[in-house]
Short mmCIF file of C-alpha atoms in Angstrom, two decimals:
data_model
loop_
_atom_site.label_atom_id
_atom_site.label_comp_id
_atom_site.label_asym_id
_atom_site.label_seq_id
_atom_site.Cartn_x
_atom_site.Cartn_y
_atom_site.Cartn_z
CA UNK A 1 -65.33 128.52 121.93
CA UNK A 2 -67.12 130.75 119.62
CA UNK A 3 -66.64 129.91 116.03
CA UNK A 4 -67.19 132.18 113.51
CA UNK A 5 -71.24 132.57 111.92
CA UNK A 6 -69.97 130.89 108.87
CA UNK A 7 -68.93 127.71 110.56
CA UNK A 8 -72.18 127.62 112.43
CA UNK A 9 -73.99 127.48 109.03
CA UNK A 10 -71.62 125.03 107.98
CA UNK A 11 -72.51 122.69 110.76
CA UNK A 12 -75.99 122.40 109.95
CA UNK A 13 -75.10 120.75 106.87
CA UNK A 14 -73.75 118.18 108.58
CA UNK A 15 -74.80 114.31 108.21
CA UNK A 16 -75.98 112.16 110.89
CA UNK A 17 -75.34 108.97 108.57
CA UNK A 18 -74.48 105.82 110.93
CA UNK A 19 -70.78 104.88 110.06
CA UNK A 20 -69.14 101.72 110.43
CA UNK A 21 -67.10 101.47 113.17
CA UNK A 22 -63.27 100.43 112.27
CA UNK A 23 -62.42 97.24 114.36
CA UNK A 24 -58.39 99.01 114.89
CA UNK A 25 -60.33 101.44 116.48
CA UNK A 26 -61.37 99.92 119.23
CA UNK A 27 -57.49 98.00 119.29
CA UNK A 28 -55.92 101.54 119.71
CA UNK A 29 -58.03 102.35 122.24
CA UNK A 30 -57.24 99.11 124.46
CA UNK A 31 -53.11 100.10 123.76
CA UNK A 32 -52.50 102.15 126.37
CA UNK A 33 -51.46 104.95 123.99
CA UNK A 34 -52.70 108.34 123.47
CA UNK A 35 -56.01 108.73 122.10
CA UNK A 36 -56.50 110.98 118.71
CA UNK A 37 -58.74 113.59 119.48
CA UNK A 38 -60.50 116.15 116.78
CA UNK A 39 -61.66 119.76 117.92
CA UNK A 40 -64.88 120.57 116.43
CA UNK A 41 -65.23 124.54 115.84
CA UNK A 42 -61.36 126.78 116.51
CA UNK A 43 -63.00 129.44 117.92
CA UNK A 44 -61.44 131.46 120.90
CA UNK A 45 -61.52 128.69 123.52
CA UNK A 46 -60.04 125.91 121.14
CA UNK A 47 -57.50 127.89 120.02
CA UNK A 48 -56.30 129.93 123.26
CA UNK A 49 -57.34 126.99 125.76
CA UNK A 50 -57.54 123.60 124.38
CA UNK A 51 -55.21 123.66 121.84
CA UNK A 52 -52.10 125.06 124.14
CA UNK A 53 -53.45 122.11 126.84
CA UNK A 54 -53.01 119.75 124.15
CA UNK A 55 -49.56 119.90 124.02
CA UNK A 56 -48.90 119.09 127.20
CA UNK A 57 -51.63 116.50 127.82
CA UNK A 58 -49.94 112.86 128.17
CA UNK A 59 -53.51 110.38 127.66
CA UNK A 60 -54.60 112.26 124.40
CA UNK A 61 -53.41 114.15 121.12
CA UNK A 62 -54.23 116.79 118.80
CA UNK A 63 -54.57 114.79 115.26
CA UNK A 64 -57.60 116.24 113.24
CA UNK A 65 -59.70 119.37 113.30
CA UNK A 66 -63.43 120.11 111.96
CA UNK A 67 -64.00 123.50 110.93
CA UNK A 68 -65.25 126.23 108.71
CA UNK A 69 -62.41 128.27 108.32
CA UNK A 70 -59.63 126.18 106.94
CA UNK A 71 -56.65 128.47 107.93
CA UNK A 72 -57.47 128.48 111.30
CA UNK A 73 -57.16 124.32 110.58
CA UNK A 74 -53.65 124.90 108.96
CA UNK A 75 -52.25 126.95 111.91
CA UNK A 76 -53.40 123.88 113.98
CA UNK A 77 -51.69 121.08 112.00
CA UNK A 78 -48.31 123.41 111.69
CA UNK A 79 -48.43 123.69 115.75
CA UNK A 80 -49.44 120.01 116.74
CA UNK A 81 -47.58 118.39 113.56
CA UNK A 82 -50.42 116.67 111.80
CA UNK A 83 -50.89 116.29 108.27
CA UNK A 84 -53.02 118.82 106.76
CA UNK A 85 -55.15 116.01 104.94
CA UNK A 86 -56.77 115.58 108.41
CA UNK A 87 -58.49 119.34 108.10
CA UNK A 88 -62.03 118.48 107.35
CA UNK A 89 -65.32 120.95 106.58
CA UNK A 90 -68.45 119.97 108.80
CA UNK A 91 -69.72 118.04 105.67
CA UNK A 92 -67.22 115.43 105.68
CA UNK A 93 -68.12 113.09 108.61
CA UNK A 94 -67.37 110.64 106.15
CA UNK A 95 -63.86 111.18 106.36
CA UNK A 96 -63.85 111.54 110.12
CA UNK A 97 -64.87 108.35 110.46
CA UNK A 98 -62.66 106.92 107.80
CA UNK A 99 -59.42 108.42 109.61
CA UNK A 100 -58.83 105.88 112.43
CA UNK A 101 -56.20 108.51 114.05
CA UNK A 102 -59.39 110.03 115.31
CA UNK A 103 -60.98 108.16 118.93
CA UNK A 104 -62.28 111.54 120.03
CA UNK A 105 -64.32 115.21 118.36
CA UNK A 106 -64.59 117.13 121.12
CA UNK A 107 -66.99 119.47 120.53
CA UNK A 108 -66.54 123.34 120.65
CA UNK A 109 -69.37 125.08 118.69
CA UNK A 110 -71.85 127.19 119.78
CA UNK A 111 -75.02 125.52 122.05
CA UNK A 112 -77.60 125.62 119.37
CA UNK A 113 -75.99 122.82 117.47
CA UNK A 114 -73.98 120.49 120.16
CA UNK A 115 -76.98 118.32 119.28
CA UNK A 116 -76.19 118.02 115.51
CA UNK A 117 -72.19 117.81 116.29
CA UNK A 118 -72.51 115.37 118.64
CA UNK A 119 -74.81 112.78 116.35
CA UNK A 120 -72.52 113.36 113.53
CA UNK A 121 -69.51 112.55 115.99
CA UNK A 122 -71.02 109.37 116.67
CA UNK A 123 -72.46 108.59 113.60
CA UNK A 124 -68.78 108.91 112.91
CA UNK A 125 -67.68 106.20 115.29
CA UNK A 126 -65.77 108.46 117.62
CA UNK A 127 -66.71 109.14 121.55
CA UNK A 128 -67.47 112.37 122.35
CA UNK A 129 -66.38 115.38 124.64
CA UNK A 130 -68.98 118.14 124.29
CA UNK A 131 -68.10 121.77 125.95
CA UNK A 132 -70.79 123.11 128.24
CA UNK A 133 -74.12 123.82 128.33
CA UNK A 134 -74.21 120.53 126.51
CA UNK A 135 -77.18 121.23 124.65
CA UNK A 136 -80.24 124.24 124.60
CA UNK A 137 -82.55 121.52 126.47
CA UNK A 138 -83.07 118.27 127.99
CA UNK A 139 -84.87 117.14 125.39
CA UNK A 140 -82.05 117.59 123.07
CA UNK A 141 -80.01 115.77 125.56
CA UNK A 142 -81.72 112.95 125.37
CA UNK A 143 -81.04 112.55 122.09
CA UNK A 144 -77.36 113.26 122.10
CA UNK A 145 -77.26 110.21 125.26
CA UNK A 146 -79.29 107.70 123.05
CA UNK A 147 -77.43 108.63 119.94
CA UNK A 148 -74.01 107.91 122.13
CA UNK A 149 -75.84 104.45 123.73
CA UNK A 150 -76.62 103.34 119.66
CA UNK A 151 -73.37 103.88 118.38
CA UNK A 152 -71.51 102.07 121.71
CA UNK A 153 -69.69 105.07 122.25
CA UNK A 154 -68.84 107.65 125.44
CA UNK A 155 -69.75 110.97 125.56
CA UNK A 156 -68.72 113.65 128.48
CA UNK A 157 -68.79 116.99 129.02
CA UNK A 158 -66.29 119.93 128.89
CA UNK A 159 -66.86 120.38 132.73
CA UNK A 160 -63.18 121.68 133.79
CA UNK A 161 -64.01 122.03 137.23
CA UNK A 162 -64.73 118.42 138.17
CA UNK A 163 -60.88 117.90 137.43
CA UNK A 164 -59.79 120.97 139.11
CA UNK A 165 -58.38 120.66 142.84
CA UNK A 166 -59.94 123.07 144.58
CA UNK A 167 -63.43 122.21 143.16
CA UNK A 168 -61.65 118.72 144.34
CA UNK A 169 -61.78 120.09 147.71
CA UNK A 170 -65.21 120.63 147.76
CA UNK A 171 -66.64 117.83 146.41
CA UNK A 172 -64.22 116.03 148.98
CA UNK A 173 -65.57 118.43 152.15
CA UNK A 174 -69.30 117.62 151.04
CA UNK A 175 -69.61 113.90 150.59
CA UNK A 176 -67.38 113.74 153.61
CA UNK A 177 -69.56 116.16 156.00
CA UNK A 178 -65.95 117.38 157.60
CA UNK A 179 -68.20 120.25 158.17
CA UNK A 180 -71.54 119.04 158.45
CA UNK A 181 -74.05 119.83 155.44
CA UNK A 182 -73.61 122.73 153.69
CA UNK A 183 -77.08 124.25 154.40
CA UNK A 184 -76.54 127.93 153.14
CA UNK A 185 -75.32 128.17 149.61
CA UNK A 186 -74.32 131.19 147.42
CA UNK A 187 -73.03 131.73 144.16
CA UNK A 188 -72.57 134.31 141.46
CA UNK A 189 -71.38 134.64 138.29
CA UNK A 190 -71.00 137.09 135.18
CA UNK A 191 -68.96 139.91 133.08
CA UNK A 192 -70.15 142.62 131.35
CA UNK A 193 -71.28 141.97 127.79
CA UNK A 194 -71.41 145.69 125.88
CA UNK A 195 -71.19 144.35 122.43
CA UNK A 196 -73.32 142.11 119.94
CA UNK A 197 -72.19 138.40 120.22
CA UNK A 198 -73.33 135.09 119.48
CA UNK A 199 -73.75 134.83 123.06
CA UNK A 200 -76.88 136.41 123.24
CA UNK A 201 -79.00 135.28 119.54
CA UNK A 202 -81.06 133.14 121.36
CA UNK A 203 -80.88 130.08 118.64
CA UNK A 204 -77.00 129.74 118.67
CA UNK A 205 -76.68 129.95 122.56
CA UNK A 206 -80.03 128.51 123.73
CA UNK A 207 -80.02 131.35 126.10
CA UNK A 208 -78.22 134.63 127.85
CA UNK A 209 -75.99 134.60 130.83
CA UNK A 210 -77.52 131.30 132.40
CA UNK A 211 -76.56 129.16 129.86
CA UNK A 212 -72.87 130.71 129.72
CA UNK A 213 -72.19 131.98 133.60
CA UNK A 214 -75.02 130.32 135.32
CA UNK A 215 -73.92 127.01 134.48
CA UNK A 216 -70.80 127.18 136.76
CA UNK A 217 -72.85 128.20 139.79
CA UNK A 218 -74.95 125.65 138.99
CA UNK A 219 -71.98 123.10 139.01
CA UNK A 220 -70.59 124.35 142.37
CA UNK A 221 -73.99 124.75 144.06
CA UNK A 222 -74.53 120.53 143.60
CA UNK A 223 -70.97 120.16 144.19
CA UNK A 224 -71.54 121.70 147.66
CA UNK A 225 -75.05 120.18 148.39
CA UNK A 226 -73.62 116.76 147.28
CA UNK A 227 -77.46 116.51 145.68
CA UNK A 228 -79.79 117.51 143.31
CA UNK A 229 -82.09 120.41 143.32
CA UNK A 230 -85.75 119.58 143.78
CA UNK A 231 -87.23 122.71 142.99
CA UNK A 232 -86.55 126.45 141.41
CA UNK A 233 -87.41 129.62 141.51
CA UNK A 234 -86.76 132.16 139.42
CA UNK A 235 -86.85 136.06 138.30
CA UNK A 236 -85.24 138.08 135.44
CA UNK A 237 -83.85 141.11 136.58
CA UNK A 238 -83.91 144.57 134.76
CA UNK A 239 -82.28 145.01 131.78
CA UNK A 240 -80.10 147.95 131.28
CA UNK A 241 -79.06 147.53 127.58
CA UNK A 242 -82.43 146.28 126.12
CA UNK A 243 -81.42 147.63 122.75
CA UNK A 244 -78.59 144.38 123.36
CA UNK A 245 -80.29 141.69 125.04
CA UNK A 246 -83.57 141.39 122.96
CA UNK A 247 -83.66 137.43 122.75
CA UNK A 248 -82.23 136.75 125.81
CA UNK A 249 -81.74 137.33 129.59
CA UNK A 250 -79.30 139.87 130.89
CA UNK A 251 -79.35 139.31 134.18
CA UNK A 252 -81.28 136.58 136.79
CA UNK A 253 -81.46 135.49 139.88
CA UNK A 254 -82.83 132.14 140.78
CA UNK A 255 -83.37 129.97 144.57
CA UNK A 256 -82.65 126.17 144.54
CA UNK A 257 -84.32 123.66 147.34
CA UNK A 258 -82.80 120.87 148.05
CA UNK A 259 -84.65 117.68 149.69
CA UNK A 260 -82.28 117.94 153.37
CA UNK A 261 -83.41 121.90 154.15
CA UNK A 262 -80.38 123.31 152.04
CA UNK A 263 -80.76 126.42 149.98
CA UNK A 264 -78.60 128.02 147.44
CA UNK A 265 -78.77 131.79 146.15
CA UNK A 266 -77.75 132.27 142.58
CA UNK A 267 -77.08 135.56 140.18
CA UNK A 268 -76.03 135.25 136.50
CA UNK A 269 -75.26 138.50 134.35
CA UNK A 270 -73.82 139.83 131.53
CA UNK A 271 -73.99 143.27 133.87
CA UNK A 272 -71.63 143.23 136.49
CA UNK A 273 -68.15 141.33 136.75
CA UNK A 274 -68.90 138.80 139.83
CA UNK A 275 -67.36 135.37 140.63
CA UNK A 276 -68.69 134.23 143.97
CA UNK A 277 -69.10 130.83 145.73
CA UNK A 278 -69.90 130.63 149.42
CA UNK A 279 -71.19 127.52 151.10
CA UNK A 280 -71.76 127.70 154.97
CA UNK A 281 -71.78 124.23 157.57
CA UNK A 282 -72.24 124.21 161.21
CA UNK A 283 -68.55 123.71 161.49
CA UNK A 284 -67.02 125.71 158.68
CA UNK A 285 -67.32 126.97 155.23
CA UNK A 286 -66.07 126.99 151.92
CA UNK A 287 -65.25 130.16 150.11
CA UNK A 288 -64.22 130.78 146.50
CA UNK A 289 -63.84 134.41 145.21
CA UNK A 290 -63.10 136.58 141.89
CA UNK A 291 -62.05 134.10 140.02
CA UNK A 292 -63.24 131.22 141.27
CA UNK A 293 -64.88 129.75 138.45
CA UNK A 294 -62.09 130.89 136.11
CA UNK A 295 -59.03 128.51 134.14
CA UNK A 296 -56.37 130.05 136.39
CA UNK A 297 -55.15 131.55 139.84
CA UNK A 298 -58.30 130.67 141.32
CA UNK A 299 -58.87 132.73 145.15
CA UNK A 300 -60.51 129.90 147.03
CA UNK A 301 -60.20 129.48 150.97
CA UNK A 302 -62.03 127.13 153.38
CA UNK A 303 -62.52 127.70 157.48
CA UNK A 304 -60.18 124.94 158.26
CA UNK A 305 -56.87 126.04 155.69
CA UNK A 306 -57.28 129.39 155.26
CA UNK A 307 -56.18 130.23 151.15
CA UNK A 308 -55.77 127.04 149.14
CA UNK A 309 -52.68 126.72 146.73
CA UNK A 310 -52.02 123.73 144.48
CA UNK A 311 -49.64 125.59 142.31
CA UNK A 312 -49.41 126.22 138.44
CA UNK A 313 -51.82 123.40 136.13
CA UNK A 314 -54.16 123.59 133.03
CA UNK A 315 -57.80 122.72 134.30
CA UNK A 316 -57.82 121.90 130.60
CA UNK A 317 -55.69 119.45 130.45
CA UNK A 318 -56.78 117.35 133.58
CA UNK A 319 -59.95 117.15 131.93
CA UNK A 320 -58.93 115.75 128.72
CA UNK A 321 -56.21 113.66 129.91
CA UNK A 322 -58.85 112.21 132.80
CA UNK A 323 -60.99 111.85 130.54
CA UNK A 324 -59.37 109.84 127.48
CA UNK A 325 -57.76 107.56 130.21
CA UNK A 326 -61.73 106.76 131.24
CA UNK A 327 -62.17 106.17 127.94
CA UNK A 328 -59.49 103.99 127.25
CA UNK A 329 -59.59 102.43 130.03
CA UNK A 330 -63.40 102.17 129.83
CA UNK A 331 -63.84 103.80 133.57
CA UNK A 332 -66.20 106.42 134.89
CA UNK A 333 -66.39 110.06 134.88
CA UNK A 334 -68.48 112.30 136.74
CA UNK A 335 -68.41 114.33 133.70
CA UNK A 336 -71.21 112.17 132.10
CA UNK A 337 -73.71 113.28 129.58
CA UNK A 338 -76.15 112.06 132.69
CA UNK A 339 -74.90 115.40 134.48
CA UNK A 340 -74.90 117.87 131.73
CA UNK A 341 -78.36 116.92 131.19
CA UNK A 342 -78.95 117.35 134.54
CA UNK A 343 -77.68 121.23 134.57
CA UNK A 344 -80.13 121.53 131.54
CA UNK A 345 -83.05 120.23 133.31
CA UNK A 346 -82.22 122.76 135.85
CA UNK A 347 -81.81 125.88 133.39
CA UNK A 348 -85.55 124.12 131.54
CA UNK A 349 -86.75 124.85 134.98
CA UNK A 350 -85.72 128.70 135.57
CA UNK A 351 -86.86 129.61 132.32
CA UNK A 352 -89.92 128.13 133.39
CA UNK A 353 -90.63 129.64 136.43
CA UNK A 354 -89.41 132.99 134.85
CA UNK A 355 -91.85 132.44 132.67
CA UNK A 356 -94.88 131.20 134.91
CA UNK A 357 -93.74 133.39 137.91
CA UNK A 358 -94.15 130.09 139.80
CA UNK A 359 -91.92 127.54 141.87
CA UNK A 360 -91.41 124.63 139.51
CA UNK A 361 -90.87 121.07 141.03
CA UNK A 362 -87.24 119.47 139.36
CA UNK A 363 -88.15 116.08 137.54
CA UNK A 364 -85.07 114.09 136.08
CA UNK A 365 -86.40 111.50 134.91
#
């Protein structure tokens, strides 16, 4: 997921032009066969994550790739057996929307230009998968939604988790109250970051280990509460490498209210290698440990089956295959652009209670 600073700069060349939509388009999608899906930006995640997913997903297929680096395209098309012709720069969403083997870019740049990516993908004529945070604000989320709503297309977002069982398990525990409520909520989440990244220029990623880490905990706190936060707030803590954190955040911790009484507890850090998600009911509990945000071998347990196991799977590939047969078979997702703008609304409101030293009230609409 990080591609490399000359495919960034690439990216902002790219054109938002409205492209007509090819009516055989929309006649492969109603098939029943695999989707064509493009990965936009073969950085680390597309390459060691996605792409290996890929070739085992049933609903959708590798077919095109958008990039800066075009050897990293030719490895691609040698691995999933597409023609090389289908290697395009960021400046030729002409041709992306010309090659009707494409139904889906899924989006795997840095944060500071999902917007851009994502308007060029449907300017295109494609849906849209974008990986997480989806954008660096709500604002720019709004756009991305309305430019998805003009061009009659889907977009979702790269959120795993909501197609990974044991997150499954939660979701399933809190709408159904097995346990009661969960009223007590904690989560944590981080590595430690010791060397100069993308991850931490504040225009590429938007932010520091919120918008990376923070987002999971952020996913499984709502999860568990079944709700939205109503209010935040929030506190940087110390940083011990300022010389390597100048733009952003190292560390945070942040307190989220919910409207029934609930509260959740939440540290992000690029300090300390935690991966923590406890949420506590009358009658039981759900626990997830190191690594329970993570692809694999996740440590989760619950009060009523001890240790969970649902054996050897891709997270990545329930999530693309779910979601291509939503969008072919034009059903819902939880994974909406409706929820990552949610998260973002949330991370607009720690910064701003970082910044104001103040609660600050949630507002999503």
């Amino acid at each position: 997921m990080s591609p490399t600073r000359r495919e960034f700069l690439g990216t902002l060349g790219g054109l938002a032009a409205g492209y007509a939509l090819a009516p055989a388009l929309r006649a492969a999608e109603a098939s029943g066969k695999p989707l064509g899906l493009a990965l936009c930006g073969l950085g680390n995640y597309s390459n060691g994550e996605l792409s290996p997913a890929l070739l085992e997903t049933k609903n959708v297929k590798l077919v095109a790739v958008i990039t800066g680096t075009r050897e990293k395209g030719v490895k691609l098309a040698k691995l999933h057996g597409f023609d090389e012709a289908n290697i395009y720069s960021y400046e030729q969403w002409d041709k992306v929307a010309a090659n009707k083997a494409i139904d889906i870019v899924y989006v795997v740049t840095p944060p500071g230009v999902h917007r851009q990516n994502v308007i060029d993908a449907f300017g295109a004529g494609k849906h849209v998968i974008c990986e997480k945070p989806m954008a660096i604000s709500a604002a720019e989320c709004d756009t991305m939604i309305a430019a998805g709503k003009k061009a009659g297309k889907r977009l979702a977002i790269g959120y795993r988790l909501h197609f990974d069982p044991y997150h499954q398990e939660l979701i399933r525990l809190a709408k159904t109250q097995e346990f009661g409520p969960f009223m007590k909520i904690k989560s944590a989440n981080g590595y430690t970051l010791r060397r100069n990244s993308w991850r931490i220029e504040k225009k590429l990623a938007g932010g520091g280990a919120l918008t990376d880490m923070g987002v999971y905990s952020i996913q499984g706190v709502c999860m568990a509460a079944d709700a939205n936060p109503i209010s935040v707030t929030a506190k940087e803590l110390p940083k011990t490498q300022p010389e390597l954190f100048i733009e952003v955040e190292q560390a945070l911790e942040f307190r989220l209210e919910f409207a029934n009484g609930a509260v959740a507890d939440v540290w992000s850090g690029y300090d300390a290698n935690r991966a923590e998600l406890f949420a506590e009911a009358a009658k039981g509990w759900f626990k997830g440990e190191r690594p329970v945000f993570s692809y694999r071998n996740l440590n989760i347990s619950t009060s009523a089956k001890g240790k969970l196991d649902f054996g050897i799977f891709r997270q990545q590939q329930r999530h693309m295959d779910g979601v291509a047969q939503a969008f072919r078979n034009g059903t819902e997702v939880t994974c909406t652009g409706e929820v990552g703008r949610r998260d973002m609304v949330i991370i607009d409101g720690i910064y701003e209670s970082i910044r104001t030293g103040k609660k600050v009230e949630l507002k999503y609409s």
